[in-house]
Amino acid sequence: MHFDLNFPVTASGSTSQPKKNKNKQPQQSSQAAFTPAQIKGIEARLDLLEHLGYTVIAFNQSVNKKIDPKTHVNILDGLLQQLRARPGTVFLKRLTIVLDNDSEKGFGLTNANASLVEPYDVIALLPTTPATFSLACLTHSLPSPLTAHIVALPLTLPRLPFQLKHTLVRTAIKNGAVFEINYAGAIGGESDASLSTFGVSDTGASGKRNWWAAAREVVRVTKGKGIIVSGGVASEADYRGPKDIANLLTLLDLAQNLAHDASVAAPRSLILRAQARKTYRAVLSEPRLVIPETTQVVAPTQQSGDSEKRDNVNISEKSSRSSPNPALTLPQSAGSKKRTCDEVSLKSTVNGHVNKKNQRSC
């Protein structure tokens, strides 16, 4: 089982830039839909991923700055209805929020917007400032109904916009979050178009050089633990197989077992934790108290012969315990008659003298 937790999709007309202020959040149209040409291209990419051996695919929808309940539209629900069924392949829905300076005041992960976040299986944060990176590692990685399990990093930028501090990274990993590395930048391929629009992605030779430098830094700080590798690829020619990705990670000074965990074990545990987000502090079933009925316990009937034998044994045990010096009985041979101690002493005399040994024993 292999995972690709970053399958970027963008619907036609899903975003529109306001004319009055270009720095505002791009508004998403409620009529966002996928054209037949886009559906055909997505189907072709899914066919290639299935051929390469991927069985769990997460469709990624990117949102800039914050989640606005007035303009936010879930485009993945309509997409899954238009795709054909693929037995043996699991489709997930992922929401990625790109955080910038305006997101430091809040980016919509609140209880008021819980209904907007609930349909998504995985929540990811892509910080671009030191303050938002600290929020993603310390605050939003804690267990809650709005937990963000993936911290995506803009590895293709000329320089990481924040410093990867060991304290923040260890805290995020301890809380269950993982750091994502998209291999699209390693080969200089075409990445998510929405990220280029938001200004957090760079392509070409410069982006490829930046990716290798930043990815080595991520592996050094995390020591190869708590990282996952995803695609983030928007073109069929840039997809790679699971074994090729593992070999690619070994070039980042990552051991082979850790490279395998980054592409198989870590994504599997991540999905399990993400599914537990929906049941956080929830009642799974209504408890019902069952009071057992009172029943009379009747002792089993026993045969009279067994009871008499048990009584005789008890009486003999009591008598042996009550008498400190029980009567001594000599062993008798078969067919012989019991003799008392006086008879033995009388017959043991020789020439009128009593055998003191026998008398003492009596």
Short mmCIF file of C-alpha atoms in Angstrom, two decimals:
data_model
loop_
_atom_site.label_atom_id
_atom_site.label_comp_id
_atom_site.label_asym_id
_atom_site.label_seq_id
_atom_site.Cartn_x
_atom_site.Cartn_y
_atom_site.Cartn_z
CA MET A 1 0.00 0.00 0.00
CA HIS A 2 1.48 3.31 -1.14
CA PHE A 3 0.23 6.83 -0.51
CA ASP A 4 0.15 10.13 -2.38
CA LEU A 5 -1.36 12.67 -0.01
CA ASN A 6 -0.97 15.68 -2.30
CA PHE A 7 -2.93 15.43 -5.56
CA PRO A 8 -3.50 19.12 -6.42
CA VAL A 9 -6.71 20.04 -8.21
CA THR A 10 -8.06 23.45 -9.23
CA ALA A 11 -11.54 24.03 -10.58
CA SER A 12 -12.20 26.50 -13.38
CA GLY A 13 -13.55 29.76 -12.00
CA SER A 14 -12.96 28.65 -8.42
CA THR A 15 -11.01 31.80 -7.55
CA SER A 16 -11.46 35.41 -8.55
CA GLN A 17 -9.31 38.32 -7.47
CA PRO A 18 -11.22 41.36 -6.15
CA LYS A 19 -10.68 44.52 -8.15
CA LYS A 20 -10.66 47.00 -5.25
CA ASN A 21 -7.88 45.44 -3.23
CA LYS A 22 -5.57 42.92 -4.79
CA ASN A 23 -4.09 41.88 -1.45
CA LYS A 24 -7.35 40.46 -0.14
CA GLN A 25 -8.33 36.83 0.00
CA PRO A 26 -9.25 35.54 -3.49
CA GLN A 27 -12.96 34.90 -3.48
CA GLN A 28 -14.17 31.46 -4.44
CA SER A 29 -17.20 31.28 -6.64
CA SER A 30 -20.11 29.15 -5.55
CA GLN A 31 -20.38 27.91 -9.14
CA ALA A 32 -16.90 26.38 -9.17
CA ALA A 33 -16.93 23.32 -11.39
CA PHE A 34 -14.60 21.15 -13.41
CA THR A 35 -14.73 21.17 -17.16
CA PRO A 36 -14.80 17.91 -19.14
CA ALA A 37 -11.21 18.54 -20.21
CA GLN A 38 -10.13 18.88 -16.59
CA ILE A 39 -11.97 15.70 -15.61
CA LYS A 40 -10.27 13.86 -18.45
CA GLY A 41 -6.85 15.09 -17.34
CA ILE A 42 -7.51 14.08 -13.71
CA GLU A 43 -8.62 10.62 -14.82
CA ALA A 44 -5.41 10.21 -16.83
CA ARG A 45 -3.30 11.18 -13.82
CA LEU A 46 -5.21 8.73 -11.62
CA ASP A 47 -4.66 5.94 -14.14
CA LEU A 48 -0.92 6.59 -14.04
CA LEU A 49 -0.85 6.60 -10.24
CA GLU A 50 -2.70 3.29 -10.13
CA HIS A 51 -0.24 1.85 -12.63
CA LEU A 52 2.66 2.95 -10.40
CA GLY A 53 1.10 1.19 -7.40
CA TYR A 54 -0.55 3.97 -5.41
CA THR A 55 -3.73 2.92 -3.62
CA VAL A 56 -4.47 5.91 -1.33
CA ILE A 57 -4.76 9.31 -3.03
CA ALA A 58 -5.66 12.60 -1.33
CA PHE A 59 -7.11 15.38 -3.46
CA ASN A 60 -5.72 18.71 -2.29
CA GLN A 61 -7.63 22.01 -2.22
CA SER A 62 -5.54 25.07 -1.35
CA VAL A 63 -6.89 28.18 0.38
CA ASN A 64 -4.98 31.43 0.84
CA LYS A 65 -4.71 33.34 4.15
CA LYS A 66 -7.75 31.88 5.97
CA ILE A 67 -11.05 30.06 5.71
CA ASP A 68 -13.78 32.58 5.05
CA PRO A 69 -17.25 31.11 5.66
CA LYS A 70 -18.76 33.65 3.23
CA THR A 71 -16.63 32.66 0.25
CA HIS A 72 -15.33 29.17 1.00
CA VAL A 73 -16.56 26.40 -1.31
CA ASN A 74 -15.73 22.72 -1.03
CA ILE A 75 -14.84 21.78 -4.61
CA LEU A 76 -13.76 18.22 -3.78
CA ASP A 77 -17.25 16.85 -3.06
CA GLY A 78 -18.40 17.65 -6.58
CA LEU A 79 -15.18 16.28 -8.07
CA LEU A 80 -15.52 12.87 -6.43
CA GLN A 81 -19.03 12.54 -7.83
CA GLN A 82 -17.78 13.11 -11.38
CA LEU A 83 -14.92 10.61 -11.19
CA ARG A 84 -15.50 6.98 -12.04
CA ALA A 85 -15.31 4.34 -9.36
CA ARG A 86 -11.95 2.62 -8.91
CA PRO A 87 -12.08 -0.59 -6.84
CA GLY A 88 -9.12 -0.95 -4.54
CA THR A 89 -8.29 2.78 -4.52
CA VAL A 90 -9.13 5.08 -1.61
CA PHE A 91 -9.83 8.76 -2.26
CA LEU A 92 -9.32 11.31 0.53
CA LYS A 93 -10.07 15.03 0.75
CA ARG A 94 -7.38 17.40 1.96
CA LEU A 95 -7.50 21.10 2.76
CA THR A 96 -4.27 23.16 2.73
CA ILE A 97 -4.27 26.66 4.21
CA VAL A 98 -1.43 28.96 3.09
CA LEU A 99 -0.50 31.19 6.03
CA ASP A 100 1.04 34.65 5.65
CA ASN A 101 1.28 37.86 7.67
CA ASP A 102 -2.48 38.39 7.57
CA SER A 103 -3.04 34.90 8.93
CA GLU A 104 -1.27 35.68 12.21
CA LYS A 105 -4.50 37.20 13.54
CA GLY A 106 -6.39 34.01 12.70
CA PHE A 107 -6.94 31.78 9.70
CA GLY A 108 -10.35 30.28 10.32
CA LEU A 109 -9.59 27.11 12.31
CA THR A 110 -12.17 27.91 14.97
CA ASN A 111 -15.20 26.12 16.36
CA ALA A 112 -17.46 28.46 14.40
CA ASN A 113 -16.05 27.03 11.14
CA ALA A 114 -16.03 23.41 12.29
CA SER A 115 -18.83 22.54 9.86
CA LEU A 116 -16.68 23.77 6.94
CA VAL A 117 -13.65 21.71 7.99
CA GLU A 118 -15.48 18.52 8.94
CA PRO A 119 -15.93 17.16 5.36
CA TYR A 120 -12.15 17.11 4.83
CA ASP A 121 -10.19 14.04 5.87
CA VAL A 122 -6.80 15.76 6.28
CA ILE A 123 -5.95 19.35 7.21
CA ALA A 124 -2.58 20.84 6.30
CA LEU A 125 -0.95 24.18 7.04
CA LEU A 126 1.66 25.87 4.86
CA PRO A 127 3.31 28.61 6.95
CA THR A 128 5.33 31.35 5.28
CA THR A 129 6.33 33.44 8.34
CA PRO A 130 8.05 32.61 11.64
CA ALA A 131 4.91 33.45 13.64
CA THR A 132 2.65 31.18 11.58
CA PHE A 133 5.22 28.38 11.71
CA SER A 134 5.24 28.62 15.51
CA LEU A 135 1.42 28.54 15.58
CA ALA A 136 1.32 25.49 13.32
CA CYS A 137 3.82 23.56 15.46
CA LEU A 138 2.67 24.51 18.96
CA THR A 139 -1.02 25.37 18.85
CA HIS A 140 -2.72 23.70 15.91
CA SER A 141 -0.92 20.35 16.26
CA LEU A 142 -2.62 19.65 19.60
CA PRO A 143 -5.48 17.09 19.61
CA SER A 144 -8.76 18.81 18.82
CA PRO A 145 -11.55 18.64 16.21
CA LEU A 146 -9.53 21.16 14.16
CA THR A 147 -6.11 19.52 14.40
CA ALA A 148 -3.72 20.08 11.48
CA HIS A 149 -1.68 16.91 11.04
CA ILE A 150 0.52 18.08 8.14
CA VAL A 151 2.92 21.03 8.18
CA ALA A 152 3.82 21.65 4.54
CA LEU A 153 7.01 23.55 3.81
CA PRO A 154 7.74 25.89 0.85
CA LEU A 155 10.96 24.16 -0.15
CA THR A 156 11.26 25.74 -3.60
CA LEU A 157 11.52 29.33 -2.35
CA PRO A 158 14.99 30.94 -2.54
CA ARG A 159 15.22 30.63 1.22
CA LEU A 160 13.00 29.22 3.93
CA PRO A 161 11.06 32.15 5.41
CA PHE A 162 11.60 30.82 8.95
CA GLN A 163 14.16 28.92 10.96
CA LEU A 164 13.55 25.27 11.75
CA LYS A 165 14.07 25.35 15.50
CA HIS A 166 14.57 22.02 17.22
CA THR A 167 12.10 22.90 20.00
CA LEU A 168 9.25 23.65 17.60
CA VAL A 169 9.96 20.64 15.40
CA ARG A 170 10.17 18.19 18.33
CA THR A 171 6.96 19.56 19.85
CA ALA A 172 5.06 19.18 16.57
CA ILE A 173 6.28 15.61 16.09
CA LYS A 174 5.42 14.75 19.70
CA ASN A 175 1.87 16.05 19.16
CA GLY A 176 1.48 13.82 16.10
CA ALA A 177 2.12 16.26 13.25
CA VAL A 178 4.40 15.48 10.32
CA PHE A 179 6.42 17.63 7.94
CA GLU A 180 5.71 17.14 4.26
CA ILE A 181 8.25 17.03 1.46
CA ASN A 182 6.86 17.23 -2.09
CA TYR A 183 9.16 15.61 -4.61
CA ALA A 184 7.81 17.79 -7.45
CA GLY A 185 10.43 20.43 -6.66
CA ALA A 186 13.27 17.90 -6.73
CA ILE A 187 12.77 17.19 -10.43
CA GLY A 188 11.81 20.74 -11.36
CA GLY A 189 8.35 19.66 -12.40
CA GLU A 190 5.11 21.54 -12.59
CA SER A 191 3.58 21.97 -9.14
CA ASP A 192 0.24 23.21 -7.88
CA ALA A 193 -0.86 26.23 -9.88
CA SER A 194 -2.61 27.78 -6.90
CA LEU A 195 0.62 27.80 -4.87
CA SER A 196 2.35 29.70 -7.66
CA THR A 197 -0.51 32.18 -7.61
CA PHE A 198 -0.09 32.63 -3.86
CA GLY A 199 3.65 33.17 -4.31
CA VAL A 200 4.90 30.20 -2.27
CA SER A 201 6.27 28.07 -5.10
CA ASP A 202 9.05 28.48 -7.63
CA THR A 203 9.75 26.29 -10.64
CA GLY A 204 12.71 25.82 -12.93
CA ALA A 205 16.39 25.37 -12.19
CA SER A 206 16.41 27.81 -9.29
CA GLY A 207 13.46 26.10 -7.60
CA LYS A 208 15.15 22.73 -8.00
CA ARG A 209 18.36 24.01 -6.40
CA ASN A 210 16.41 25.57 -3.54
CA TRP A 211 14.50 22.33 -2.94
CA TRP A 212 17.63 20.23 -2.43
CA ALA A 213 19.13 22.70 0.04
CA ALA A 214 15.91 23.10 2.06
CA ALA A 215 15.09 19.37 2.05
CA ARG A 216 18.51 18.51 3.47
CA GLU A 217 17.90 21.00 6.27
CA VAL A 218 14.53 19.39 7.07
CA VAL A 219 16.08 15.92 7.25
CA ARG A 220 18.90 17.22 9.45
CA VAL A 221 16.57 18.88 11.97
CA THR A 222 14.02 16.06 12.13
CA LYS A 223 16.70 13.32 12.00
CA GLY A 224 14.56 11.54 9.43
CA LYS A 225 11.59 11.10 11.78
CA GLY A 226 8.17 12.67 11.44
CA ILE A 227 8.38 13.39 7.71
CA ILE A 228 6.29 12.19 4.78
CA VAL A 229 6.91 12.45 1.08
CA SER A 230 4.09 13.39 -1.31
CA GLY A 231 3.79 14.22 -4.96
CA GLY A 232 2.40 17.70 -5.39
CA VAL A 233 2.71 17.07 -9.12
CA ALA A 234 0.37 18.62 -11.69
CA SER A 235 1.75 16.88 -14.79
CA GLU A 236 1.79 13.21 -15.76
CA ALA A 237 5.42 13.30 -16.89
CA ASP A 238 6.63 14.23 -13.40
CA TYR A 239 5.16 11.30 -11.46
CA ARG A 240 7.53 8.74 -9.99
CA GLY A 241 7.12 5.28 -8.52
CA PRO A 242 7.44 4.48 -4.80
CA LYS A 243 10.86 2.84 -5.20
CA ASP A 244 12.18 5.82 -7.14
CA ILE A 245 11.02 8.16 -4.39
CA ALA A 246 12.75 6.04 -1.75
CA ASN A 247 15.99 6.22 -3.72
CA LEU A 248 15.50 9.97 -4.06
CA LEU A 249 15.23 10.36 -0.29
CA THR A 250 18.45 8.44 0.29
CA LEU A 251 20.25 11.27 -1.53
CA LEU A 252 19.18 13.52 1.36
CA ASP A 253 21.35 11.47 3.77
CA LEU A 254 18.30 9.51 4.88
CA ALA A 255 18.63 5.83 5.79
CA GLN A 256 16.76 3.30 3.68
CA ASN A 257 14.46 2.23 6.49
CA LEU A 258 13.56 5.86 7.27
CA ALA A 259 13.00 6.53 3.57
CA HIS A 260 10.59 3.59 3.46
CA ASP A 261 8.78 4.86 6.56
CA ALA A 262 8.42 8.34 5.04
CA SER A 263 6.52 6.92 2.07
CA VAL A 264 4.59 4.04 3.70
CA ALA A 265 4.49 3.86 7.52
CA ALA A 266 4.25 7.57 8.36
CA PRO A 267 1.37 8.30 5.92
CA ARG A 268 -0.56 5.28 7.21
CA SER A 269 -0.33 6.38 10.84
CA LEU A 270 -1.15 9.94 9.78
CA ILE A 271 -4.43 8.88 8.17
CA LEU A 272 -5.42 6.93 11.27
CA ARG A 273 -4.81 9.95 13.47
CA ALA A 274 -6.67 12.18 11.03
CA GLN A 275 -9.70 9.89 11.18
CA ALA A 276 -9.62 10.07 14.97
CA ARG A 277 -9.99 13.85 14.67
CA LYS A 278 -13.67 13.42 13.78
CA THR A 279 -14.35 11.39 16.94
CA TYR A 280 -12.49 13.69 19.34
CA ARG A 281 -14.48 13.96 22.59
CA ALA A 282 -17.43 12.24 20.96
CA VAL A 283 -19.82 9.61 22.31
CA LEU A 284 -19.43 6.51 20.18
CA SER A 285 -22.43 4.70 21.64
CA GLU A 286 -25.12 5.33 24.22
CA PRO A 287 -24.37 3.33 27.37
CA ARG A 288 -27.22 1.16 28.73
CA LEU A 289 -27.28 -0.21 32.26
CA VAL A 290 -28.24 -3.89 32.49
CA ILE A 291 -29.30 -5.13 35.95
CA PRO A 292 -29.12 -8.93 36.29
CA GLU A 293 -32.18 -10.72 37.69
CA THR A 294 -31.94 -12.30 41.18
CA THR A 295 -31.87 -16.09 41.07
CA GLN A 296 -32.04 -18.59 43.96
CA VAL A 297 -29.06 -20.84 44.20
CA VAL A 298 -30.11 -24.43 45.00
CA ALA A 299 -27.51 -26.91 46.16
CA PRO A 300 -27.31 -30.01 43.95
CA THR A 301 -28.87 -33.22 45.41
CA GLN A 302 -26.47 -35.90 46.43
CA GLN A 303 -26.90 -39.56 47.07
CA SER A 304 -27.48 -40.66 50.62
CA GLY A 305 -24.56 -43.05 50.54
CA ASP A 306 -22.14 -40.30 49.63
CA SER A 307 -23.51 -38.05 52.35
CA GLU A 308 -23.17 -40.77 54.97
CA LYS A 309 -19.60 -41.44 53.98
CA ARG A 310 -18.80 -37.73 54.14
CA ASP A 311 -20.41 -37.52 57.61
CA ASN A 312 -18.39 -40.51 58.86
CA VAL A 313 -15.17 -38.96 57.58
CA ASN A 314 -15.99 -35.68 59.28
CA ILE A 315 -16.78 -37.40 62.55
CA SER A 316 -13.53 -39.36 62.49
CA GLU A 317 -11.55 -36.20 61.73
CA LYS A 318 -13.23 -34.38 64.60
CA SER A 319 -12.60 -37.21 67.01
CA SER A 320 -8.93 -37.44 66.04
CA ARG A 321 -8.51 -33.72 66.57
CA SER A 322 -10.41 -33.65 69.91
CA SER A 323 -8.54 -36.52 71.64
CA PRO A 324 -4.89 -35.66 72.32
CA ASN A 325 -3.84 -39.30 72.83
CA PRO A 326 -5.92 -41.61 70.68
CA ALA A 327 -6.03 -45.33 71.49
CA LEU A 328 -3.17 -47.20 69.96
CA THR A 329 -4.16 -50.07 67.71
CA LEU A 330 -1.59 -52.54 66.55
CA PRO A 331 -1.60 -53.67 62.97
CA GLN A 332 -3.43 -56.94 62.47
CA SER A 333 -3.03 -59.51 59.83
CA ALA A 334 -5.91 -60.72 57.76
CA GLY A 335 -8.31 -63.01 59.72
CA SER A 336 -6.71 -62.29 63.11
CA LYS A 337 -8.55 -61.03 66.15
CA LYS A 338 -7.91 -57.70 67.76
CA ARG A 339 -6.06 -57.92 71.05
CA THR A 340 -5.99 -55.35 73.75
CA CYS A 341 -2.92 -54.04 75.43
CA ASP A 342 -3.62 -56.06 78.64
CA GLU A 343 -3.71 -59.35 76.75
CA VAL A 344 -0.42 -58.61 75.11
CA SER A 345 1.21 -57.79 78.42
CA LEU A 346 -0.04 -61.03 80.06
CA LYS A 347 1.27 -63.26 77.29
CA SER A 348 4.60 -61.52 77.19
CA THR A 349 5.64 -62.65 80.71
CA VAL A 350 8.41 -65.20 81.00
CA ASN A 351 8.94 -67.15 84.35
CA GLY A 352 6.64 -64.77 86.22
CA HIS A 353 8.55 -61.64 85.16
CA VAL A 354 6.81 -58.98 83.06
CA ASN A 355 8.49 -57.87 79.88
CA LYS A 356 9.17 -54.23 80.65
CA LYS A 357 9.62 -53.39 76.99
CA ASN A 358 6.12 -54.51 76.07
CA GLN A 359 4.68 -52.91 79.17
CA ARG A 360 6.32 -49.61 78.40
CA SER A 361 4.95 -49.70 74.85
CA CYS A 362 1.46 -50.27 76.19
#
